[in-house]
mmCIF file of C-alpha atoms and ligand atoms in Angstrom:
data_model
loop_
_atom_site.group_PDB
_atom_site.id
_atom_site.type_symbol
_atom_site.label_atom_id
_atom_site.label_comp_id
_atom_site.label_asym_id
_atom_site.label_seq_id
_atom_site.Cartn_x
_atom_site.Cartn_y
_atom_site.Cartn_z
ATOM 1 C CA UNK A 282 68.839 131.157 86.684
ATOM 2 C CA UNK A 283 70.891 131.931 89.660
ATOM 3 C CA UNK A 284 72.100 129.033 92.057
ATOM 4 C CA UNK A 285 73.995 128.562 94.858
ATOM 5 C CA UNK A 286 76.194 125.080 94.138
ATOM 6 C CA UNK A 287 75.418 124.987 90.082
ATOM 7 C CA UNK A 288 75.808 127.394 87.126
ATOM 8 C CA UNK A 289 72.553 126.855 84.990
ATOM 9 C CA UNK A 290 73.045 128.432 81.088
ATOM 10 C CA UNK A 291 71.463 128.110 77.986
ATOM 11 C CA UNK A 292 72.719 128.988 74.963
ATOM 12 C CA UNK A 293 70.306 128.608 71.812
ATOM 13 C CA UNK A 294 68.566 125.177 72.400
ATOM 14 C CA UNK A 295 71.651 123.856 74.711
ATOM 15 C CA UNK A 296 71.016 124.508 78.308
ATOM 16 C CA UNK A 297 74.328 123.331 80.220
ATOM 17 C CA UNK A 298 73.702 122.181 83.729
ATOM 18 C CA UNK A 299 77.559 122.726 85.991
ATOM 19 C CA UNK A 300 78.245 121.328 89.282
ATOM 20 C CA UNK A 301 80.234 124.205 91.003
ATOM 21 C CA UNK A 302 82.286 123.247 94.108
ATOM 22 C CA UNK A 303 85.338 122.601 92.586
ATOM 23 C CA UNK A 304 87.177 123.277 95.492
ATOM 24 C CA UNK A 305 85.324 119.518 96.978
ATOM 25 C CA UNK A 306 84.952 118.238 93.609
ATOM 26 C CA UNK A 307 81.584 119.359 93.163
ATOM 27 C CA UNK A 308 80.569 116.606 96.231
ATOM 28 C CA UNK A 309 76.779 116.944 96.420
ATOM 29 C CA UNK A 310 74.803 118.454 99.542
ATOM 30 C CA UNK A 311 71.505 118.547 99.798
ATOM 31 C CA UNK A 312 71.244 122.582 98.543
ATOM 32 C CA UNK A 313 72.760 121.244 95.245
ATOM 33 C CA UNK A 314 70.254 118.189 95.452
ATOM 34 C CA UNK A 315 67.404 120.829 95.535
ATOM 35 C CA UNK A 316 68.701 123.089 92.670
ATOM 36 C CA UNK A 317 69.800 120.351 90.313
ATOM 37 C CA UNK A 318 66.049 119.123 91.390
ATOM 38 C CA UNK A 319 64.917 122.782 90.302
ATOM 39 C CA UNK A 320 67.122 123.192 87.797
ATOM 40 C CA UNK A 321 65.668 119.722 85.438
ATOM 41 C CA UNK A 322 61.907 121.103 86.487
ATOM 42 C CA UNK A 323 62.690 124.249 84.475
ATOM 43 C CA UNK A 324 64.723 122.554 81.536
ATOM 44 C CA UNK A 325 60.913 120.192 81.479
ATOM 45 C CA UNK A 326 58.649 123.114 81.501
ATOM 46 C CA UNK A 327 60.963 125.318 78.849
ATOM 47 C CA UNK A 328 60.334 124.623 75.680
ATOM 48 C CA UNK A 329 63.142 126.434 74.073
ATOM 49 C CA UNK A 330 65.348 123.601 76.094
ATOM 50 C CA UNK A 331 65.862 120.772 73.812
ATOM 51 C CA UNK A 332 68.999 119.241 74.912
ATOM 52 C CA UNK A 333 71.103 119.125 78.315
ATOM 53 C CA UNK A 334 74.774 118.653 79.009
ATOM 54 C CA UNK A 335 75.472 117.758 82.733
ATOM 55 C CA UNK A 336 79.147 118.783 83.557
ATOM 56 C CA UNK A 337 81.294 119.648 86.292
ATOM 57 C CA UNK A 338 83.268 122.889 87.012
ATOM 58 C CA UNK A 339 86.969 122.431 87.801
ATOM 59 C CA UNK A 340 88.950 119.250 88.086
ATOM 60 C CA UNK A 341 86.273 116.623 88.938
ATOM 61 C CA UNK A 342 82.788 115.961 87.589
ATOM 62 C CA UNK A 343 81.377 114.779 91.072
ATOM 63 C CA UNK A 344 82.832 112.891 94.504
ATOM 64 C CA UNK A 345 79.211 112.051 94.996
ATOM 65 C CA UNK A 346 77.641 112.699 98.123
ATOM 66 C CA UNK A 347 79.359 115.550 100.247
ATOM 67 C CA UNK A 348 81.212 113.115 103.191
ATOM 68 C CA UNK A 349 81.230 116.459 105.488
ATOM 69 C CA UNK A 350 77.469 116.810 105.270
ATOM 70 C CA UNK A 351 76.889 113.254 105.945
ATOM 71 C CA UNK A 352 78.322 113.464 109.510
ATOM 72 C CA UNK A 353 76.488 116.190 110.505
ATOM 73 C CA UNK A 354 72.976 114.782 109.864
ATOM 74 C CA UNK A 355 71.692 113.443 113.083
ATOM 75 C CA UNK A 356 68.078 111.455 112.601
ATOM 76 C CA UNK A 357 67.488 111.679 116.272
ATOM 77 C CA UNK A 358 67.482 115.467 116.400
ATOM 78 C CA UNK A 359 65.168 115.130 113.077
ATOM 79 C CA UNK A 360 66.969 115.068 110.020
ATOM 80 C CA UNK A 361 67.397 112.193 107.553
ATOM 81 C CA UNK A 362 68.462 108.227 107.839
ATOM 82 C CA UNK A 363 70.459 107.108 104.918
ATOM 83 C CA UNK A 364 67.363 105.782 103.587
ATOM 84 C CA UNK A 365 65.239 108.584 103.862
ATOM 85 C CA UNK A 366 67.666 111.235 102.544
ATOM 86 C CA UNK A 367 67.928 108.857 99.227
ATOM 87 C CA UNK A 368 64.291 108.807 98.965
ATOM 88 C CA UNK A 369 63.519 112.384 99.876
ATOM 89 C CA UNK A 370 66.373 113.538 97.395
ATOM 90 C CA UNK A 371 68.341 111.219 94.839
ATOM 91 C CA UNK A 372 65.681 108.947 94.178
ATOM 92 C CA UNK A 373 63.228 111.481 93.225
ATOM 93 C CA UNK A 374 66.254 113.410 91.179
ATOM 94 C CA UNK A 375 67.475 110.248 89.379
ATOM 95 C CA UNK A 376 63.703 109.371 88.177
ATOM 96 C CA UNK A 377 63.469 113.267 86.882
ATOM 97 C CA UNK A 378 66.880 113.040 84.933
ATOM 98 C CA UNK A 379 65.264 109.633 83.197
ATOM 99 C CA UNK A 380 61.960 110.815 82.521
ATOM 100 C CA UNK A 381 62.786 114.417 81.492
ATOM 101 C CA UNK A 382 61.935 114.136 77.985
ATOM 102 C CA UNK A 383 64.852 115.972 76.660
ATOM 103 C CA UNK A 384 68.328 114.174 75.969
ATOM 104 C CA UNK A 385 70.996 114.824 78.657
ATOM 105 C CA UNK A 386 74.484 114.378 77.969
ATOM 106 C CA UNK A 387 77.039 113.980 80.544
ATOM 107 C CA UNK A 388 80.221 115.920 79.874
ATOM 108 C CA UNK A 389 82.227 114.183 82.647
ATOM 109 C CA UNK A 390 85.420 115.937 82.749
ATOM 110 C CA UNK A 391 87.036 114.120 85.851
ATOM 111 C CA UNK A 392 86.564 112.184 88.716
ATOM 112 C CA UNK A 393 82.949 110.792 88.988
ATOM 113 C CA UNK A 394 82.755 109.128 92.351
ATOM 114 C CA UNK A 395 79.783 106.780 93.959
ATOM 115 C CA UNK A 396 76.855 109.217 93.490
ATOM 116 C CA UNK A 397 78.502 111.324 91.417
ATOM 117 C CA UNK A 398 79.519 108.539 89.091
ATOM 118 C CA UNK A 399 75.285 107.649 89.354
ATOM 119 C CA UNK A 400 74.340 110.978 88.010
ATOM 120 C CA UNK A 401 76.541 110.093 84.865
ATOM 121 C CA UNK A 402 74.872 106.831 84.863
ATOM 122 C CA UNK A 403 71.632 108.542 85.117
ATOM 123 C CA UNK A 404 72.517 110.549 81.235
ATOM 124 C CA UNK A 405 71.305 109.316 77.894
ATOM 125 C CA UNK A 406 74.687 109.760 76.445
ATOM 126 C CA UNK A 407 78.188 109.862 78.020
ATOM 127 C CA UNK A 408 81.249 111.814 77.000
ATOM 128 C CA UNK A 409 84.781 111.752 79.088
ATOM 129 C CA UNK A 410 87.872 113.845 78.738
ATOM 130 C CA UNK A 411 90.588 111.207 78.326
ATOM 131 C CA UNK A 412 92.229 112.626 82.206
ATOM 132 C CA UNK A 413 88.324 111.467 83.845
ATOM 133 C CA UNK A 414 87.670 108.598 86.055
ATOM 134 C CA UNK A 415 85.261 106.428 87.767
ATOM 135 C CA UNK A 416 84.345 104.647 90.589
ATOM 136 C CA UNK A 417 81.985 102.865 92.718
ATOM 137 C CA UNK A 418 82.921 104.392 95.958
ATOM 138 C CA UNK A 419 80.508 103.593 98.233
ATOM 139 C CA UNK A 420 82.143 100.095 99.310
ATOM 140 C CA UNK A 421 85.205 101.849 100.577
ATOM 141 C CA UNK A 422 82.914 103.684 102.996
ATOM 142 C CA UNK A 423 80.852 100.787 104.064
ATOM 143 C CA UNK A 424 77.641 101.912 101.914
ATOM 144 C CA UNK A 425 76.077 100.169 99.023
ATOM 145 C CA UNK A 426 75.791 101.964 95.712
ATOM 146 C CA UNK A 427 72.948 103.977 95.478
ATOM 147 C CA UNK A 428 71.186 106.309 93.094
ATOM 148 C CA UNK A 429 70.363 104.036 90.317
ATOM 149 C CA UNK A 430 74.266 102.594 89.913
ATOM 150 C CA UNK A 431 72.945 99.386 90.654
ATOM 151 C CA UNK A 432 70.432 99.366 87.888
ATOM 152 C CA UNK A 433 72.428 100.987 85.538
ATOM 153 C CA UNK A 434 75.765 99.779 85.462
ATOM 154 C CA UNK A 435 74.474 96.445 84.864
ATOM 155 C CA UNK A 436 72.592 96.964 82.048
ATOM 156 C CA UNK A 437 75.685 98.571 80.704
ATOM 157 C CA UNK A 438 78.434 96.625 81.614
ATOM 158 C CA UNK A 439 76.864 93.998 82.595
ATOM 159 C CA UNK A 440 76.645 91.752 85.732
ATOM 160 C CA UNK A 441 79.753 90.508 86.072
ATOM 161 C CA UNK A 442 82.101 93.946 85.451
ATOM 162 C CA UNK A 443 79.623 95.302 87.368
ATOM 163 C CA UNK A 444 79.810 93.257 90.438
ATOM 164 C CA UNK A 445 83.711 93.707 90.706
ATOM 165 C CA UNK A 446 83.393 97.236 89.985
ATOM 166 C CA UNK A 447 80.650 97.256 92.889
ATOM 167 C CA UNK A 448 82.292 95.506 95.270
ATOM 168 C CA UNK A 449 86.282 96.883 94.821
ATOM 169 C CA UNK A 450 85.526 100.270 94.345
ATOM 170 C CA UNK A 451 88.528 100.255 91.814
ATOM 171 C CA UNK A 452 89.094 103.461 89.864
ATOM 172 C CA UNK A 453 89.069 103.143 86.450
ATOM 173 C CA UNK A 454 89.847 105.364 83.344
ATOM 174 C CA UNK A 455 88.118 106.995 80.902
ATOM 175 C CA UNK A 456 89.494 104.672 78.462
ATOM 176 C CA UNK A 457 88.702 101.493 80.652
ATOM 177 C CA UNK A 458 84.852 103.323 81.058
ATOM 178 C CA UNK A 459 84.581 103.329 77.304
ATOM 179 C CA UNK A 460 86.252 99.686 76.471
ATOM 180 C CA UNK A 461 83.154 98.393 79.568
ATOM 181 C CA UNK A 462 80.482 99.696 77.514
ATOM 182 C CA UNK A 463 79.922 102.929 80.110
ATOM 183 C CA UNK A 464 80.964 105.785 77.822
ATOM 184 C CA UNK A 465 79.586 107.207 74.291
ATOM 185 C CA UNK A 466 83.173 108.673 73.810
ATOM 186 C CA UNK A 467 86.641 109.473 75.120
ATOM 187 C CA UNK A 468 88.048 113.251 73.933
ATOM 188 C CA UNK A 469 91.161 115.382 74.793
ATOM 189 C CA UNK A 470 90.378 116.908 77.851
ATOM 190 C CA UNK A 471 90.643 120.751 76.469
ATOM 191 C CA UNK A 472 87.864 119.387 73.709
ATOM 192 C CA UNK A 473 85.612 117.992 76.123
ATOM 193 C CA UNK A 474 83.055 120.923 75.875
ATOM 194 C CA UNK A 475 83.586 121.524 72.063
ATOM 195 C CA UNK A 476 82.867 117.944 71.426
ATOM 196 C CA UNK A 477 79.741 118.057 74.110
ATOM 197 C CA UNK A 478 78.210 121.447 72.415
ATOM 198 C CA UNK A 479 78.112 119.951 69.108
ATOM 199 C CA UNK A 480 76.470 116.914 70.190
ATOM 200 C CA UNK A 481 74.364 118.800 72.047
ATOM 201 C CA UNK A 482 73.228 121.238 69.381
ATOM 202 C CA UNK A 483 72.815 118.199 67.219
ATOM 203 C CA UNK A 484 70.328 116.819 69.379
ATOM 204 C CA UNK A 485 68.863 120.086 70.038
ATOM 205 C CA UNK A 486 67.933 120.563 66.620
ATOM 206 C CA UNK A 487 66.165 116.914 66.195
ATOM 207 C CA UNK A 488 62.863 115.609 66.663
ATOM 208 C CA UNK A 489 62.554 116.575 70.737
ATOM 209 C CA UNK A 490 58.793 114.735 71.035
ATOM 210 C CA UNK A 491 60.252 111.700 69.650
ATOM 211 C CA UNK A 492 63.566 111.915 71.504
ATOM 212 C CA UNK A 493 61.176 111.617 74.835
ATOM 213 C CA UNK A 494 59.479 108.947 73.458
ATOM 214 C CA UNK A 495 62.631 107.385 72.608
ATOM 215 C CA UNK A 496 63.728 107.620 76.437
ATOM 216 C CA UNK A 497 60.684 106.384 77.332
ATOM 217 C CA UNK A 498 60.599 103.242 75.679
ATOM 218 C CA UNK A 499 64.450 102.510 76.235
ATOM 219 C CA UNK A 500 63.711 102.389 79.661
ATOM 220 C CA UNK A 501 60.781 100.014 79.337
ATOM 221 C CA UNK A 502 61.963 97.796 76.924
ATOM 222 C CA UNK A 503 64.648 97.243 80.066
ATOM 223 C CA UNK A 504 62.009 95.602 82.466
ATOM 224 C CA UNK A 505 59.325 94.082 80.049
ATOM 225 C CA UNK A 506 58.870 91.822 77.742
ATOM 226 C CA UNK A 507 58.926 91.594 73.978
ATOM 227 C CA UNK A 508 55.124 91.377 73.548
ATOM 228 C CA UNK A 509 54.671 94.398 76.192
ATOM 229 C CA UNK A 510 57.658 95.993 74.632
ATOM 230 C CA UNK A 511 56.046 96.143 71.375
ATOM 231 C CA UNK A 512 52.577 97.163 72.440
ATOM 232 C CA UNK A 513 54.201 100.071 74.300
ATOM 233 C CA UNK A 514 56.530 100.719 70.526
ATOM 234 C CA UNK A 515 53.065 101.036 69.018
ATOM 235 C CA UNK A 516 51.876 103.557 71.929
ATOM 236 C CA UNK A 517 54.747 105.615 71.104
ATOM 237 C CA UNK A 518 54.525 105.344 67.506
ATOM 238 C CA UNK A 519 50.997 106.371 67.417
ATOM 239 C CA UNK A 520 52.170 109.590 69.649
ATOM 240 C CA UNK A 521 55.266 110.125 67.361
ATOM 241 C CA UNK A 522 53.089 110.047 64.198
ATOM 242 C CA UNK A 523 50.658 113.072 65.395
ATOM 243 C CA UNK A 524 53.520 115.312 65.770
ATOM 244 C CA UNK A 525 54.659 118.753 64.166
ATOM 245 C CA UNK A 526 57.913 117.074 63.458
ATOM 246 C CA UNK A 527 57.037 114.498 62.072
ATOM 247 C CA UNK A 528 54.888 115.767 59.698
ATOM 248 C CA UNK A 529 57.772 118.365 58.533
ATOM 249 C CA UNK A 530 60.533 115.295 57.995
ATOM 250 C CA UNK A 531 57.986 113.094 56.173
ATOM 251 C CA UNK A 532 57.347 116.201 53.741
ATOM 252 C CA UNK A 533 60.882 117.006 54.026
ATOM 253 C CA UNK A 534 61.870 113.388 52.587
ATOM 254 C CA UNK A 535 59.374 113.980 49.465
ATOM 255 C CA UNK A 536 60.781 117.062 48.800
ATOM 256 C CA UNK A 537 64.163 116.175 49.311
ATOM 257 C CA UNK A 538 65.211 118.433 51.643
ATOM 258 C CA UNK A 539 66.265 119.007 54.606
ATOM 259 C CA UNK A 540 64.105 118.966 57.403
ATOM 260 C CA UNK A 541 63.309 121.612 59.821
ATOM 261 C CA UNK A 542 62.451 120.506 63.413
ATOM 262 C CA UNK A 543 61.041 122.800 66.079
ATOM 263 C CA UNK A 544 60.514 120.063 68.571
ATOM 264 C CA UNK A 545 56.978 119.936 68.262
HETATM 265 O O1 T3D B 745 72.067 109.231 102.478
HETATM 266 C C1 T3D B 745 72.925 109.449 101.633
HETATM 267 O O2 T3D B 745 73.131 110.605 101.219
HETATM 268 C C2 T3D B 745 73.726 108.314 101.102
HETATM 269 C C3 T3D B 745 74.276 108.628 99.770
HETATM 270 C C4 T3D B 745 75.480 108.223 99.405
HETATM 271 C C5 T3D B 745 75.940 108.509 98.031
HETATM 272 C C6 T3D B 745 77.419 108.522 97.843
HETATM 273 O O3 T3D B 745 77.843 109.149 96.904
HETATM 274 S S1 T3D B 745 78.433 107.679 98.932
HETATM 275 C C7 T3D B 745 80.046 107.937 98.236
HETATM 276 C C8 T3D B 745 80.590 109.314 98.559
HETATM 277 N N1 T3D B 745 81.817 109.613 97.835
HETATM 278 C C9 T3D B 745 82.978 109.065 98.161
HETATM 279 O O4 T3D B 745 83.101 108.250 99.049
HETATM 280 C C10 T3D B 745 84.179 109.583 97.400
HETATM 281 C C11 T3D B 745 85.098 110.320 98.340
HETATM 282 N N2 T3D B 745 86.208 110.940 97.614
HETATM 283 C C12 T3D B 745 87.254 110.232 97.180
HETATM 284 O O5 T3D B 745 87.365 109.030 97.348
HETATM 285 C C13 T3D B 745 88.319 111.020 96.491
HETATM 286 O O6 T3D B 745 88.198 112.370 96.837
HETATM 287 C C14 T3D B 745 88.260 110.879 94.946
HETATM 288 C C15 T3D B 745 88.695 109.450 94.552
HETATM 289 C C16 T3D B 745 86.878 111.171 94.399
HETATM 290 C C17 T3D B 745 89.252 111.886 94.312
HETATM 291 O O7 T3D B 745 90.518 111.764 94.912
HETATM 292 P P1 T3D B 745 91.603 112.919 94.687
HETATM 293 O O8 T3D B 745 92.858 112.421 95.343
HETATM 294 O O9 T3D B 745 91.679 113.285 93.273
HETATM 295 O O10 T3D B 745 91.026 114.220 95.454
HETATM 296 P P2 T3D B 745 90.989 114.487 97.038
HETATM 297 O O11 T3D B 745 92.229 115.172 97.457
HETATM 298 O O12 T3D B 745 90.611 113.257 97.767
HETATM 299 O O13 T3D B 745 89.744 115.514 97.146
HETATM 300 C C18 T3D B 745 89.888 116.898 96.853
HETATM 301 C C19 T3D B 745 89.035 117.667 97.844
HETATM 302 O O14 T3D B 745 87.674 117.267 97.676
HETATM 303 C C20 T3D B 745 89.404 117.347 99.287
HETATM 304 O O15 T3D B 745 89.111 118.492 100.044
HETATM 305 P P3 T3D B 745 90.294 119.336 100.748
HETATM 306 O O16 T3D B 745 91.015 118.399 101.656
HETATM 307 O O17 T3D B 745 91.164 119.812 99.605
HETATM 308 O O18 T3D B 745 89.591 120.461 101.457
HETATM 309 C C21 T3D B 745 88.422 116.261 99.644
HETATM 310 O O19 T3D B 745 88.176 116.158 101.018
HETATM 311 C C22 T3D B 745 87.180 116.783 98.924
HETATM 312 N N3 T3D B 745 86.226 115.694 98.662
HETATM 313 C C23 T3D B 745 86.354 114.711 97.772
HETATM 314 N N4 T3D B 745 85.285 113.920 97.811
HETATM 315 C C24 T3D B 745 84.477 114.430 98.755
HETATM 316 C C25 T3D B 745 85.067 115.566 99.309
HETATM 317 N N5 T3D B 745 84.502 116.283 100.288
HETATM 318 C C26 T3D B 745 83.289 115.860 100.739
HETATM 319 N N6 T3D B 745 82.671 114.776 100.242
HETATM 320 C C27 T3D B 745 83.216 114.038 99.269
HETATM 321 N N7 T3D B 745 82.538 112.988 98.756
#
């Protein structure tokens, strides 16, 4: 696929998704909003997609929202409030990355800033080179995190790391991301995308259906109760058990070999 602000390649199963304006540290406008928005549509509908890495070209992963762009919007001639520009395009984006029923990993190979640190947020899986950072940047602006950090950094840090993290804005390092709870792993920087591929191809060659169901139910278990949780485990069971894949790594087991998934 050709894009404007993001490279989009696949390679076997693997499709790699790369924010490209390095020369802003891949800071989001709203053409990148509508490819990455295009971009997980196509890795949905593709079948031969079974995993995603979300990375960022250059030195950062993502500054968040382009600043630039942001002054030039004027509501009164027609374009977007705050509000409505988070609704119209990282609400809607954020929801896709968490119900795409494929596993994204983010690569994050530097800075990931306010909405760019959400997007990271927004993965099933997190990998940093050791020279990447975070923050919540939207306090030192006057905004209020957005695009799901709220939501998510809790649950992963939880509330109290989250709140100073929230309110200071302080930059922290990889290392401090992983010790909070944030990252899946910390690798040398020039093994960032080695370590990412494999994991990638790993997941790629797994059970996909039950991967999405997987997501699914992480998600829910977040907001419901036990009893509701496990009525919606045996939902997803039931779905799990009428699959291709399953079938192969049940006869797989008995024959004691190894299985063979197509991610059906
Ligand atoms: O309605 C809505 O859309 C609301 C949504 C809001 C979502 C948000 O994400 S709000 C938060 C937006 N992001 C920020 O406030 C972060 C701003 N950037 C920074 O604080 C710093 O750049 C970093 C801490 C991320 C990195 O610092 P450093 O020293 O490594 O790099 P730098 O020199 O500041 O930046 C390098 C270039 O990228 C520079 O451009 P130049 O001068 O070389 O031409 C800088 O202006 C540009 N850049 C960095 N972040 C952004 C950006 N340009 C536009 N927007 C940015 N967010």
């Amino acid at each position: 696929m050709a894009y404007e602000t993001i490279l989009y390649e696949q390679d076997g199963g693997v499709l790699t998704i790369t924010l490209n304006r390095p020369d802003k540290l891949n800071a989001v406008t709203d053409t990148m909003l509508h490819e990455l928005r295009d971009a997980f549509k196509q890795a949905k509908r593709d079948e031969s997609v079974r995993a995603v890495i979300l990375t960022g070209a250059g030195r950062g992963f993502c500054a968040g929202q382009d600043l630039a762009s942001v002054k030039e919007r004027d509501p009164s001639a027609g374009g977007f409030s705050y509000g409505e520009h988070l609704r119209h395009t990282y609400n809607p984006l954020i929801l896709q990355m968490r119900e795409l029923p494929k596993p994204i990993i983010a690569a994050v190979n530097g800075v990931a800033a306010g909405a760019g640190m959400s997007l990271a947020l927004a993965c099933d899986l997190r990998l940093a080179a050791d020279t990447a950072s975070f923050l919540q940047a939207f306090i030192k602006i006057g905004l209020v995190p957005d695009s799901g950090s709220t939501w998510f950094l809790q649950r992963l840090v939880g509330p109290t790391r989250a709140m100073e993290l929230m309110l200071r804005g302080t930059r922290i390092s990889a290392q401090e991301a992983l010790d909070y709870g944030i990252l899946n792993r910390v690798v040398p920087a020039d093994s960032l995308m080695d370590e990412a591929r494999a994991l990638a191809a790993e997941l790629a060659a797994a059970p996909t259906k039950a991967i999405g169901y997987i997501k699914r139910l992480a998600d829910f278990a977040a907001t419901h109760t036990l009893a509701e949780t496990l009525e919606y485990e045996a939902d997803m069971q039931e779905l799990a058990g009428r699959t291709a894949d399953h079938a192969e790594g049940l006869q797989a087991f008995l024959e004691k070999r190894a299985p063979t998934f197509q991610g059906r």
